[in-house]
Amino acid sequence: MIIRPAALSDADAIWSILEPTIRAGETYTLPREMDRDQALAYWFSAAHTVFVAEEDGDVLGTYYIRANQQGGGAHVGNCGYMTAGRASGRGVAAAMCAHSLEQARSRGFRAMQFNFVVSSNLGAIHLWEKFGFATVGRLPGAFLHPSPRLCGRAGDVSIALGHDILSWSCSDSSPQRTLA
């Protein structure tokens, strides 16, 4: 598997990954009715650098990396990841996470933060923890999940805020690896 910068010629393959995730409405806060052009405009927005994970010419996953905020928060990176359903369990997400952390360091980000990880997305949470991320907070009811399978009704699901320190330059204090 290789991970490479995405090209506009990857748009159809990327849309085939984005669409089922967007339509399901279970892990991203994107409108479920978002069309192809809107989704690709979001994924390829000017603030995002987009990559694809490819095996034998088949795009299996995609992610973007960006600064989490502007100004005083621009030293913290943020990513969004999606894997094709057919590639689930094949290490694509782990490969993209490792690649994104390398990219974050090479771009000078001092930390990586995941702002809105839906708490029912256990696979993602497990993967981020495996890479050393800590859940630094939860916001109960922050995500309106469409599926009643979680608690007998569609509705409020908490989100986790994930964070990991990539580097630290302040000599008078040290970061906490695990905050609860």
Backbone as a chain_set.jsonl record, in Angstrom:
{"seq": "MIIRPAALSDADAIWSILEPTIRAGETYTLPREMDRDQALAYWFSAAHTVFVAEEDGDVLGTYYIRANQQGGGAHVGNCGYMTAGRASGRGVAAAMCAHSLEQARSRGFRAMQFNFVVSSNLGAIHLWEKFGFATVGRLPGAFLHPSPRLCGRAGDVSIALGHDILSWSCSDSSPQRTLA", "coords": {"N": [[0.848, -1.173, 0.0], [0.49, 2.199, -0.803], [0.726, 5.592, 0.207], [-0.219, 8.602, -0.999], [-0.147, 12.0, -2.284], [-3.365, 13.239, -3.071], [-4.944, 13.546, -6.246], [-6.849, 15.517, -8.582], [-7.854, 13.711, -10.369], [-8.471, 11.591, -8.777], [-10.942, 12.013, -7.791], [-13.435, 10.625, -8.308], [-12.96, 8.119, -7.094], [-12.489, 8.943, -4.466], [-14.967, 10.116, -3.858], [-16.508, 7.813, -3.91], [-15.795, 6.694, -1.526], [-16.368, 8.688, 0.361], [-19.161, 9.124, 0.042], [-20.844, 6.866, 1.098], [-20.253, 7.084, 3.835], [-20.99, 9.707, 4.483], [-23.748, 9.579, 3.841], [-24.636, 7.666, 5.701], [-24.37, 9.047, 8.081], [-23.291, 8.628, 10.613], [-20.755, 9.109, 11.662], [-19.534, 11.477, 10.819], [-20.019, 15.038, 10.848], [-21.2, 16.059, 8.635], [-23.728, 17.203, 6.346], [-26.229, 14.819, 5.598], [-27.438, 14.823, 3.142], [-25.641, 15.961, 1.455], [-24.227, 16.673, -1.685], [-22.22, 15.284, -4.386], [-20.46, 17.255, -5.513], [-20.434, 19.198, -3.477], [-19.384, 17.693, -1.343], [-16.848, 16.948, -2.296], [-15.769, 19.488, -2.635], [-15.62, 20.295, 0.01], [-13.834, 18.292, 1.052], [-11.554, 18.725, -0.481], [-10.923, 21.33, 0.215], [-9.326, 24.568, 0.345], [-7.803, 24.802, 2.674], [-7.143, 22.226, 3.294], [-4.859, 19.523, 2.886], [-4.826, 16.814, 0.868], [-4.706, 13.261, 0.913], [-4.386, 9.949, -0.476], [-4.817, 6.476, 0.17], [-3.564, 3.774, -1.458], [-3.732, 0.7, -3.211], [-2.417, -1.41, -5.53], [-3.438, 0.27, -7.55], [-5.996, 0.74, -6.652], [-7.972, 2.876, -4.806], [-8.191, 2.952, -1.422], [-8.597, 4.394, 0.833], [-8.79, 7.709, 2.261], [-7.493, 10.806, 3.434], [-7.41, 14.044, 4.995], [-5.232, 16.703, 5.976], [-4.8, 19.471, 8.094], [-4.347, 22.745, 9.574], [-5.58, 22.991, 12.835], [-6.784, 25.274, 13.863], [-6.711, 28.83, 13.244], [-4.188, 31.404, 13.582], [-3.23, 31.611, 16.928], [-3.763, 28.915, 17.317], [-2.752, 27.525, 15.216], [-0.572, 25.866, 15.287], [-1.354, 23.367, 15.922], [-2.331, 20.357, 14.551], [-4.925, 18.837, 12.531], [-6.952, 16.204, 11.347], [-9.021, 14.469, 8.949], [-10.37, 11.34, 8.304], [-11.233, 8.709, 6.075], [-12.191, 5.438, 5.23], [-12.611, 3.025, 2.683], [-15.421, 0.875, 2.71], [-14.99, -1.745, 1.813], [-12.386, -2.12, 2.445], [-12.118, -2.343, 5.108], [-10.615, -3.35, 8.148], [-8.151, -3.984, 7.102], [-5.9, -2.571, 7.734], [-5.716, -0.054, 6.66], [-6.638, 2.386, 7.785], [-4.892, 2.578, 9.966], [-2.439, 2.822, 8.638], [-2.86, 5.26, 7.33], [-3.144, 6.936, 9.554], [-0.572, 6.757, 10.742], [0.926, 7.834, 8.632], [-0.176, 10.397, 8.547], [0.665, 11.459, 10.978], [3.405, 11.597, 10.569], [3.36, 13.464, 8.48], [2.279, 15.636, 9.887], [4.309, 16.234, 11.74], [6.353, 16.896, 9.93], [5.323, 19.201, 8.872], [5.523, 20.937, 10.882], [3.673, 20.961, 12.956], [2.878, 20.963, 16.395], [1.241, 19.439, 17.886], [-1.521, 17.128, 17.639], [-4.948, 17.174, 17.102], [-8.126, 15.759, 17.476], [-11.231, 16.825, 16.868], [-13.917, 16.041, 16.99], [-14.873, 13.253, 17.564], [-17.066, 10.767, 17.232], [-18.542, 9.07, 19.877], [-19.543, 6.509, 19.564], [-18.075, 5.472, 17.541], [-16.185, 3.247, 17.806], [-14.045, 1.827, 16.643], [-12.422, 3.827, 15.506], [-11.734, 5.294, 17.81], [-10.337, 3.345, 19.279], [-8.178, 2.928, 17.531], [-6.92, 5.481, 17.521], [-6.166, 5.644, 20.189], [-4.338, 3.557, 20.261], [-2.271, 4.74, 18.88], [-1.359, 6.521, 20.715], [-2.964, 8.675, 21.408], [-4.912, 10.601, 23.642], [-8.068, 10.72, 25.229], [-9.317, 13.718, 25.944], [-11.536, 14.913, 26.77], [-15.14, 14.812, 26.908], [-18.196, 15.485, 25.317], [-21.272, 15.25, 26.238], [-24.143, 14.247, 24.426], [-23.565, 15.76, 22.15], [-23.658, 14.948, 19.53], [-26.054, 14.144, 17.193], [-27.082, 11.173, 16.625], [-28.143, 9.082, 13.948], [-29.126, 6.518, 14.298], [-31.234, 4.193, 15.948], [-30.167, 1.984, 17.166], [-28.256, 2.347, 19.089], [-29.125, 3.306, 21.631], [-31.721, 2.545, 21.79], [-33.105, 4.514, 20.553], [-32.93, 7.079, 18.076], [-30.531, 9.627, 18.387], [-28.936, 11.592, 20.925], [-25.49, 11.34, 21.23], [-22.363, 11.091, 22.754], [-19.349, 12.966, 22.097], [-15.849, 12.533, 21.622], [-12.908, 14.257, 22.454], [-9.874, 14.125, 21.022], [-6.344, 14.082, 21.605], [-2.868, 14.544, 21.045], [0.499, 15.031, 21.859], [2.981, 16.13, 19.725], [5.413, 17.383, 19.711], [7.309, 19.352, 22.018], [8.131, 22.474, 23.198], [8.46, 24.18, 25.333], [10.455, 24.919, 28.029], [9.914, 25.113, 30.714], [7.762, 23.59, 31.493], [6.031, 20.482, 31.215], [4.225, 18.442, 28.916], [1.132, 16.781, 29.573], [0.644, 13.448, 28.999], [-1.6, 11.889, 29.289], [-4.741, 12.887, 29.732], [-7.781, 13.147, 31.425]], "CA": [[0.0, 0.0, 0.0], [1.188, 3.481, -0.803], [-0.075, 6.77, 0.529], [0.305, 9.653, -1.87], [-1.052, 13.143, -2.406], [-4.504, 13.028, -3.964], [-5.053, 14.371, -7.452], [-8.246, 15.682, -8.995], [-8.259, 12.472, -11.052], [-8.929, 10.65, -7.74], [-12.229, 12.486, -7.27], [-14.462, 9.575, -8.324], [-12.62, 7.128, -6.072], [-12.697, 9.561, -3.158], [-16.413, 10.233, -3.665], [-17.054, 6.473, -3.609], [-15.509, 6.463, -0.107], [-17.079, 9.693, 1.141], [-20.618, 9.073, -0.038], [-21.526, 5.998, 2.071], [-20.033, 7.601, 5.192], [-21.844, 10.885, 4.618], [-25.155, 9.15, 3.831], [-24.924, 6.962, 6.95], [-24.526, 10.08, 9.101], [-22.956, 8.066, 11.928], [-19.42, 9.454, 12.153], [-19.143, 12.832, 10.41], [-21.06, 16.045, 11.037], [-21.565, 16.599, 7.33], [-25.138, 16.953, 6.022], [-26.413, 13.531, 4.922], [-27.888, 15.072, 1.77], [-24.556, 16.616, 0.727], [-24.012, 16.041, -2.986], [-20.84, 14.978, -4.76], [-19.672, 18.479, -5.672], [-20.268, 19.803, -2.15], [-18.499, 16.844, -0.543], [-15.48, 17.064, -2.807], [-15.318, 20.851, -2.335], [-15.234, 20.264, 1.421], [-12.657, 17.447, 1.255], [-10.422, 19.363, -1.158], [-10.908, 22.768, 0.479], [-7.997, 25.176, 0.274], [-7.077, 24.588, 3.932], [-6.845, 20.795, 3.426], [-3.972, 18.784, 1.994], [-5.519, 15.525, 0.789], [-3.93, 12.081, 0.539], [-5.118, 8.698, -0.676], [-4.122, 5.203, 0.386], [-3.819, 3.042, -2.701], [-3.093, -0.603, -3.363], [-2.599, -1.912, -6.895], [-4.267, 1.201, -8.309], [-7.314, 0.851, -6.027], [-7.973, 3.793, -3.679], [-8.849, 2.279, -0.295], [-8.858, 5.355, 1.904], [-8.377, 9.081, 2.012], [-7.51, 11.691, 4.59], [-6.877, 15.388, 4.815], [-4.559, 17.3, 7.12], [-4.918, 20.926, 8.108], [-4.194, 23.376, 10.883], [-6.843, 22.883, 13.55], [-7.317, 26.629, 13.988], [-5.814, 29.855, 12.715], [-3.521, 32.208, 14.609], [-2.626, 30.938, 18.073], [-4.017, 27.472, 17.289], [-2.279, 26.983, 13.939], [0.508, 24.904, 15.521], [-2.008, 22.085, 16.209], [-2.895, 19.774, 13.344], [-6.205, 18.146, 12.575], [-7.164, 15.374, 10.16], [-10.246, 13.714, 8.752], [-10.016, 10.085, 7.631], [-12.3, 7.79, 5.671], [-11.719, 4.21, 4.596], [-13.644, 2.312, 1.931], [-15.982, -0.256, 3.442], [-14.386, -2.995, 1.344], [-11.014, -2.192, 2.956], [-12.175, -2.393, 6.566], [-9.853, -4.419, 8.779], [-6.927, -4.283, 6.338], [-4.811, -1.708, 8.164], [-5.681, 1.193, 5.889], [-6.751, 3.513, 8.715], [-3.641, 2.657, 10.733], [-1.409, 3.349, 7.738], [-3.125, 6.686, 7.119], [-2.844, 7.634, 10.798], [0.889, 6.851, 10.846], [1.366, 8.78, 7.602], [-0.598, 11.753, 8.918], [1.521, 11.931, 12.071], [4.661, 11.998, 9.913], [3.076, 14.717, 7.781], [2.094, 16.689, 10.889], [5.632, 16.617, 12.239], [7.125, 17.554, 8.868], [4.714, 20.513, 8.64], [5.784, 21.763, 12.058], [2.639, 20.916, 13.988], [3.391, 20.527, 17.688], [0.266, 18.512, 18.463], [-2.614, 16.743, 16.744], [-6.2, 17.146, 17.852], [-9.341, 15.335, 16.788], [-12.216, 17.669, 17.519], [-15.305, 15.577, 17.035], [-14.898, 11.808, 17.333], [-18.324, 10.261, 17.768], [-18.175, 8.044, 20.857], [-19.938, 5.172, 19.091], [-17.105, 5.067, 16.526], [-15.206, 2.577, 18.659], [-12.864, 1.476, 15.864], [-11.571, 5.015, 15.408], [-11.209, 5.61, 19.142], [-9.318, 2.333, 19.584], [-7.001, 3.183, 16.702], [-6.219, 6.685, 17.978], [-5.518, 5.298, 21.463], [-3.179, 2.733, 19.913], [-1.232, 5.657, 18.428], [-0.955, 7.38, 21.82], [-3.873, 9.776, 21.665], [-5.697, 10.536, 24.868], [-9.347, 11.425, 25.228], [-9.144, 14.798, 26.903], [-12.844, 15.407, 27.163], [-16.339, 14.308, 26.235], [-19.333, 16.39, 25.312], [-22.482, 14.416, 26.153], [-25.24, 14.715, 23.589], [-23.12, 16.71, 21.129], [-23.882, 14.406, 18.193], [-27.364, 13.524, 17.009], [-26.86, 9.957, 15.844], [-29.389, 8.712, 13.268], [-29.506, 5.12, 14.509], [-31.799, 3.833, 17.249], [-29.52, 0.788, 17.702], [-27.315, 2.678, 20.163], [-29.768, 3.398, 22.944], [-33.135, 2.341, 21.609], [-33.68, 5.644, 19.829], [-31.95, 7.948, 17.433], [-30.346, 10.799, 19.22], [-27.736, 12.163, 21.5], [-24.323, 10.513, 21.479], [-21.27, 11.987, 23.116], [-18.169, 13.002, 21.24], [-14.581, 12.562, 22.345], [-11.885, 15.154, 21.941], [-8.604, 13.409, 21.101], [-5.191, 14.967, 21.54], [-1.552, 13.952, 21.248], [1.608, 15.976, 21.728], [3.98, 15.692, 18.758], [6.677, 17.953, 20.179], [7.065, 20.33, 23.073], [9.305, 23.334, 23.213], [8.527, 24.996, 26.544], [11.388, 24.267, 28.944], [9.493, 25.201, 32.102], [6.647, 22.698, 31.792], [5.986, 19.317, 30.336], [2.842, 18.099, 28.598], [0.511, 15.592, 30.152], [0.32, 12.491, 27.945], [-2.931, 11.349, 29.476], [-5.66, 13.752, 30.45], [-9.107, 12.508, 31.385]], "C": [[0.894, 1.235, 0.0], [0.198, 4.567, -0.401], [0.582, 7.92, -0.202], [-0.65, 10.838, -1.857], [-2.173, 12.815, -3.402], [-4.423, 13.988, -5.135], [-6.53, 14.527, -7.784], [-8.754, 14.446, -9.728], [-8.708, 11.387, -10.066], [-10.336, 10.971, -7.254], [-13.302, 11.4, -7.25], [-14.205, 8.534, -7.239], [-12.853, 7.693, -4.675], [-14.187, 9.702, -2.875], [-17.017, 8.873, -3.311], [-16.78, 6.075, -2.154], [-16.317, 7.428, 0.76], [-18.585, 9.455, 1.184], [-21.264, 8.139, 0.98], [-21.387, 6.499, 3.514], [-20.922, 8.811, 5.444], [-23.307, 10.468, 4.718], [-25.546, 8.454, 5.131], [-25.118, 7.949, 8.101], [-24.121, 9.652, 10.5], [-21.62, 8.533, 12.491], [-18.953, 10.858, 11.781], [-20.318, 13.78, 10.583], [-21.428, 16.731, 9.726], [-23.035, 16.309, 7.054], [-25.291, 15.67, 5.201], [-26.849, 13.701, 3.469], [-26.817, 15.753, 0.916], [-24.323, 15.901, -0.603], [-22.519, 15.904, -3.278], [-19.978, 16.235, -4.819], [-19.413, 19.157, -4.324], [-19.271, 19.009, -1.301], [-17.052, 16.973, -0.993], [-14.92, 18.464, -2.561], [-14.883, 20.942, -0.872], [-13.915, 19.514, 1.598], [-11.402, 18.095, 0.674], [-10.347, 20.868, -0.879], [-9.474, 23.289, 0.547], [-7.164, 24.932, 1.531], [-6.63, 23.135, 4.114], [-5.772, 20.357, 2.434], [-4.475, 17.352, 2.028], [-4.569, 14.433, 0.298], [-4.874, 10.922, 0.282], [-4.2, 7.53, -0.34], [-4.541, 4.301, -0.758], [-3.069, 1.714, -2.681], [-3.434, -1.138, -4.75], [-3.563, -1.051, -7.706], [-5.655, 1.428, -7.736], [-7.215, 1.77, -4.814], [-8.834, 3.199, -2.571], [-9.203, 3.233, 0.84], [-8.361, 6.725, 1.508], [-8.364, 9.83, 3.336], [-7.039, 13.068, 4.171], [-6.18, 15.789, 6.105], [-4.657, 18.808, 6.967], [-4.511, 21.446, 9.479], [-5.559, 23.334, 11.554], [-7.553, 24.231, 13.667], [-6.362, 27.578, 13.278], [-5.086, 30.519, 13.879], [-2.861, 31.364, 15.682], [-2.875, 29.446, 18.139], [-3.472, 26.78, 16.061], [-1.137, 25.982, 14.098], [-0.031, 23.506, 15.844], [-2.655, 21.587, 14.923], [-4.221, 19.094, 13.598], [-6.339, 17.363, 11.283], [-8.579, 14.833, 10.137], [-9.893, 12.506, 7.908], [-11.284, 9.341, 7.224], [-11.668, 6.627, 4.928], [-12.884, 3.571, 3.854], [-14.127, 1.118, 2.74], [-15.322, -1.576, 3.076], [-12.974, -3.19, 1.884], [-10.964, -2.262, 4.483], [-11.378, -3.585, 7.1], [-8.54, -4.758, 8.097], [-5.759, -3.369, 6.692], [-4.715, -0.38, 7.442], [-5.727, 2.398, 6.83], [-5.47, 3.678, 9.524], [-2.518, 3.233, 9.875], [-1.608, 4.84, 7.509], [-2.818, 7.478, 8.381], [-1.338, 7.818, 10.956], [1.43, 7.876, 9.856], [1.02, 10.212, 8.009], [0.247, 12.304, 10.059], [2.893, 12.345, 11.539], [4.477, 13.337, 9.198], [2.953, 15.876, 8.766], [3.44, 17.172, 11.414], [6.416, 17.383, 11.17], [6.585, 18.947, 8.554], [4.877, 21.443, 9.838], [4.677, 21.797, 13.093], [3.24, 20.372, 15.277], [2.456, 19.548, 18.376], [-0.749, 18.169, 17.383], [-3.862, 16.64, 17.613], [-7.321, 16.669, 16.944], [-10.496, 15.969, 17.548], [-13.55, 17.004, 17.789], [-15.348, 14.093, 16.675], [-16.143, 11.269, 18.016], [-18.021, 9.05, 18.652], [-18.587, 6.636, 20.451], [-19.007, 4.658, 17.997], [-15.91, 4.41, 17.241], [-13.932, 2.193, 17.916], [-11.903, 2.644, 15.773], [-10.945, 5.335, 16.762], [-10.109, 4.626, 19.525], [-8.036, 2.599, 18.799], [-6.223, 4.391, 17.211], [-5.519, 6.411, 19.305], [-4.269, 4.459, 21.226], [-1.996, 3.605, 19.49], [-0.851, 6.679, 19.505], [-1.854, 8.567, 22.1], [-4.631, 9.538, 22.96], [-7.021, 11.246, 24.633], [-9.252, 12.468, 26.323], [-10.471, 15.417, 27.323], [-13.944, 14.742, 26.373], [-17.431, 15.355, 26.357], [-20.6, 15.556, 25.15], [-23.543, 15.066, 25.268], [-24.849, 15.642, 22.457], [-23.356, 16.23, 19.708], [-25.243, 13.742, 18.153], [-27.206, 12.352, 16.058], [-28.172, 9.51, 15.212], [-29.92, 7.326, 13.631], [-30.083, 4.863, 15.894], [-31.091, 2.633, 17.892], [-28.611, 1.08, 18.894], [-27.968, 2.7, 21.526], [-31.281, 3.271, 22.82], [-33.841, 3.468, 20.879], [-32.567, 6.38, 19.108], [-31.703, 9.111, 18.381], [-28.963, 11.035, 19.737], [-26.664, 11.126, 21.803], [-23.2, 11.476, 21.821], [-20.185, 11.956, 22.048], [-16.949, 13.044, 22.134], [-13.659, 13.557, 21.666], [-10.553, 14.447, 22.127], [-7.438, 14.344, 20.904], [-3.919, 14.175, 21.755], [-0.503, 15.026, 21.016], [2.619, 15.39, 20.751], [5.362, 16.207, 19.127], [6.333, 18.986, 21.237], [8.292, 21.182, 23.201], [9.412, 24.209, 24.458], [9.389, 24.286, 27.578], [10.885, 24.258, 30.379], [8.278, 24.338, 32.443], [6.687, 21.535, 30.821], [4.54, 18.947, 30.09], [2.389, 16.864, 29.345], [0.161, 14.668, 29.0], [-1.123, 12.027, 28.079], [-3.745, 12.3, 30.327], [-7.041, 13.137, 30.349], [-10.215, 13.492, 31.514]], "O": [[1.904, 1.303, 0.701], [-1.005, 4.462, -0.643], [1.775, 8.18, -0.048], [-1.812, 10.707, -1.471], [-1.94, 12.192, -4.438], [-3.899, 15.096, -5.02], [-7.362, 13.752, -7.314], [-9.952, 14.163, -9.71], [-9.267, 10.372, -10.481], [-10.866, 10.27, -6.392], [-14.015, 11.271, -6.255], [-15.131, 8.115, -6.545], [-13.359, 6.993, -3.798], [-14.626, 9.431, -1.757], [-17.938, 8.797, -2.499], [-17.467, 5.209, -1.612], [-16.885, 7.028, 1.776], [-19.208, 9.571, 2.239], [-22.172, 8.576, 1.687], [-22.309, 6.348, 4.316], [-21.538, 8.923, 6.505], [-24.03, 10.954, 5.588], [-26.665, 8.629, 5.614], [-25.935, 7.715, 8.991], [-24.563, 10.254, 11.479], [-21.371, 8.369, 13.685], [-18.027, 11.369, 12.411], [-21.475, 13.374, 10.477], [-21.915, 17.862, 9.726], [-23.544, 15.273, 7.482], [-24.568, 15.46, 4.227], [-26.642, 12.802, 2.654], [-27.078, 16.087, -0.24], [-24.233, 14.674, -0.647], [-21.675, 16.356, -2.505], [-18.892, 16.274, -4.241], [-18.308, 19.631, -4.063], [-18.421, 19.588, -0.625], [-16.143, 17.092, -0.171], [-13.725, 18.615, -2.306], [-13.888, 21.595, -0.558], [-12.985, 20.029, 2.218], [-10.324, 18.023, 1.264], [-9.757, 21.605, -1.669], [-8.534, 22.529, 0.781], [-5.938, 24.863, 1.45], [-5.822, 22.845, 4.997], [-5.78, 20.777, 1.277], [-4.545, 16.74, 3.094], [-3.75, 14.646, -0.597], [-6.01, 10.908, 0.757], [-2.986, 7.587, -0.535], [-5.731, 4.091, -0.996], [-1.938, 1.619, -2.204], [-4.605, -1.297, -5.093], [-4.397, -1.566, -8.451], [-6.419, 2.229, -8.275], [-6.457, 1.485, -3.887], [-10.032, 2.971, -2.743], [-10.017, 2.906, 1.704], [-7.608, 6.881, 0.546], [-9.134, 9.519, 4.245], [-6.371, 13.243, 3.152], [-6.494, 15.284, 7.182], [-4.603, 19.346, 5.861], [-4.352, 20.675, 10.426], [-6.578, 23.608, 10.919], [-8.778, 24.306, 13.579], [-5.322, 27.158, 12.771], [-5.358, 30.211, 15.039], [-2.032, 30.503, 15.385], [-2.25, 28.763, 18.95], [-3.694, 25.584, 15.87], [-0.772, 25.314, 13.131], [0.747, 22.568, 16.019], [-3.429, 22.302, 14.287], [-4.588, 18.813, 14.739], [-5.883, 17.816, 10.233], [-9.247, 14.749, 11.167], [-9.192, 12.633, 6.904], [-12.28, 9.347, 7.947], [-10.754, 6.793, 4.121], [-14.014, 3.576, 4.342], [-13.331, 0.431, 3.38], [-15.117, -2.43, 3.939], [-12.42, -4.286, 1.799], [-9.885, -2.241, 5.074], [-11.462, -4.689, 6.563], [-7.881, -5.726, 8.477], [-4.732, -3.394, 6.014], [-3.732, 0.343, 7.599], [-4.935, 3.328, 6.682], [-5.014, 4.8, 9.742], [-1.731, 4.05, 10.353], [-0.641, 5.602, 7.494], [-2.285, 8.584, 8.294], [-0.878, 8.916, 11.269], [2.288, 8.688, 10.2], [1.826, 11.126, 7.835], [0.516, 13.505, 10.099], [3.473, 13.326, 12.004], [5.322, 14.227, 9.294], [3.46, 16.969, 8.512], [3.679, 18.375, 11.52], [7.062, 18.39, 11.464], [7.315, 19.786, 8.025], [4.428, 22.589, 9.814], [4.74, 22.596, 14.028], [4.025, 19.424, 15.248], [2.841, 18.898, 19.348], [-0.826, 18.832, 16.349], [-3.83, 16.089, 18.714], [-7.451, 17.109, 15.802], [-10.71, 15.683, 18.726], [-14.245, 17.377, 18.735], [-15.811, 13.728, 15.594], [-16.255, 11.312, 19.241], [-17.332, 8.121, 18.231], [-18.025, 5.664, 20.954], [-19.143, 3.512, 17.569], [-14.801, 4.944, 17.27], [-12.848, 2.228, 18.498], [-10.696, 2.471, 15.943], [-9.749, 5.617, 16.842], [-9.065, 5.029, 20.038], [-6.937, 2.504, 19.346], [-4.998, 4.335, 17.322], [-4.406, 6.887, 19.528], [-3.26, 4.631, 21.91], [-0.843, 3.24, 19.721], [-0.095, 7.609, 19.226], [-1.531, 9.392, 22.955], [-4.944, 8.402, 23.316], [-7.082, 12.25, 23.923], [-9.122, 12.131, 27.499], [-10.508, 16.338, 28.138], [-13.711, 14.18, 25.303], [-17.561, 16.023, 27.383], [-20.959, 15.193, 24.03], [-23.801, 16.267, 25.354], [-25.724, 16.261, 21.851], [-23.266, 17.021, 18.77], [-25.551, 12.881, 18.977], [-27.198, 12.52, 14.839], [-29.213, 9.552, 15.868], [-31.059, 6.999, 13.298], [-29.495, 5.264, 16.898], [-31.379, 2.295, 19.04], [-28.239, 0.165, 19.629], [-27.414, 2.161, 22.485], [-32.03, 3.814, 23.632], [-35.041, 3.386, 20.615], [-31.401, 6.303, 19.495], [-32.611, 9.521, 19.104], [-27.961, 10.728, 19.091], [-26.897, 10.163, 22.534], [-23.101, 12.556, 21.238], [-20.12, 11.049, 21.219], [-17.006, 13.531, 23.263], [-13.644, 13.673, 20.44], [-10.139, 14.194, 23.258], [-7.521, 15.295, 20.126], [-3.891, 13.24, 22.554], [-0.611, 15.828, 20.088], [3.068, 14.259, 20.937], [6.366, 15.539, 18.882], [5.191, 19.437, 21.33], [9.4, 20.655, 23.303], [10.402, 24.926, 24.605], [9.081, 23.159, 27.966], [11.376, 23.474, 31.191], [7.815, 24.361, 33.583], [7.296, 21.605, 29.754], [3.703, 19.124, 30.975], [3.198, 16.007, 29.701], [-0.566, 15.079, 28.095], [-1.795, 11.798, 27.074], [-3.461, 12.489, 31.51], [-7.427, 12.653, 29.285], [-11.385, 13.11, 31.498]]}, "num_chains": 1, "name": "protein.A"}
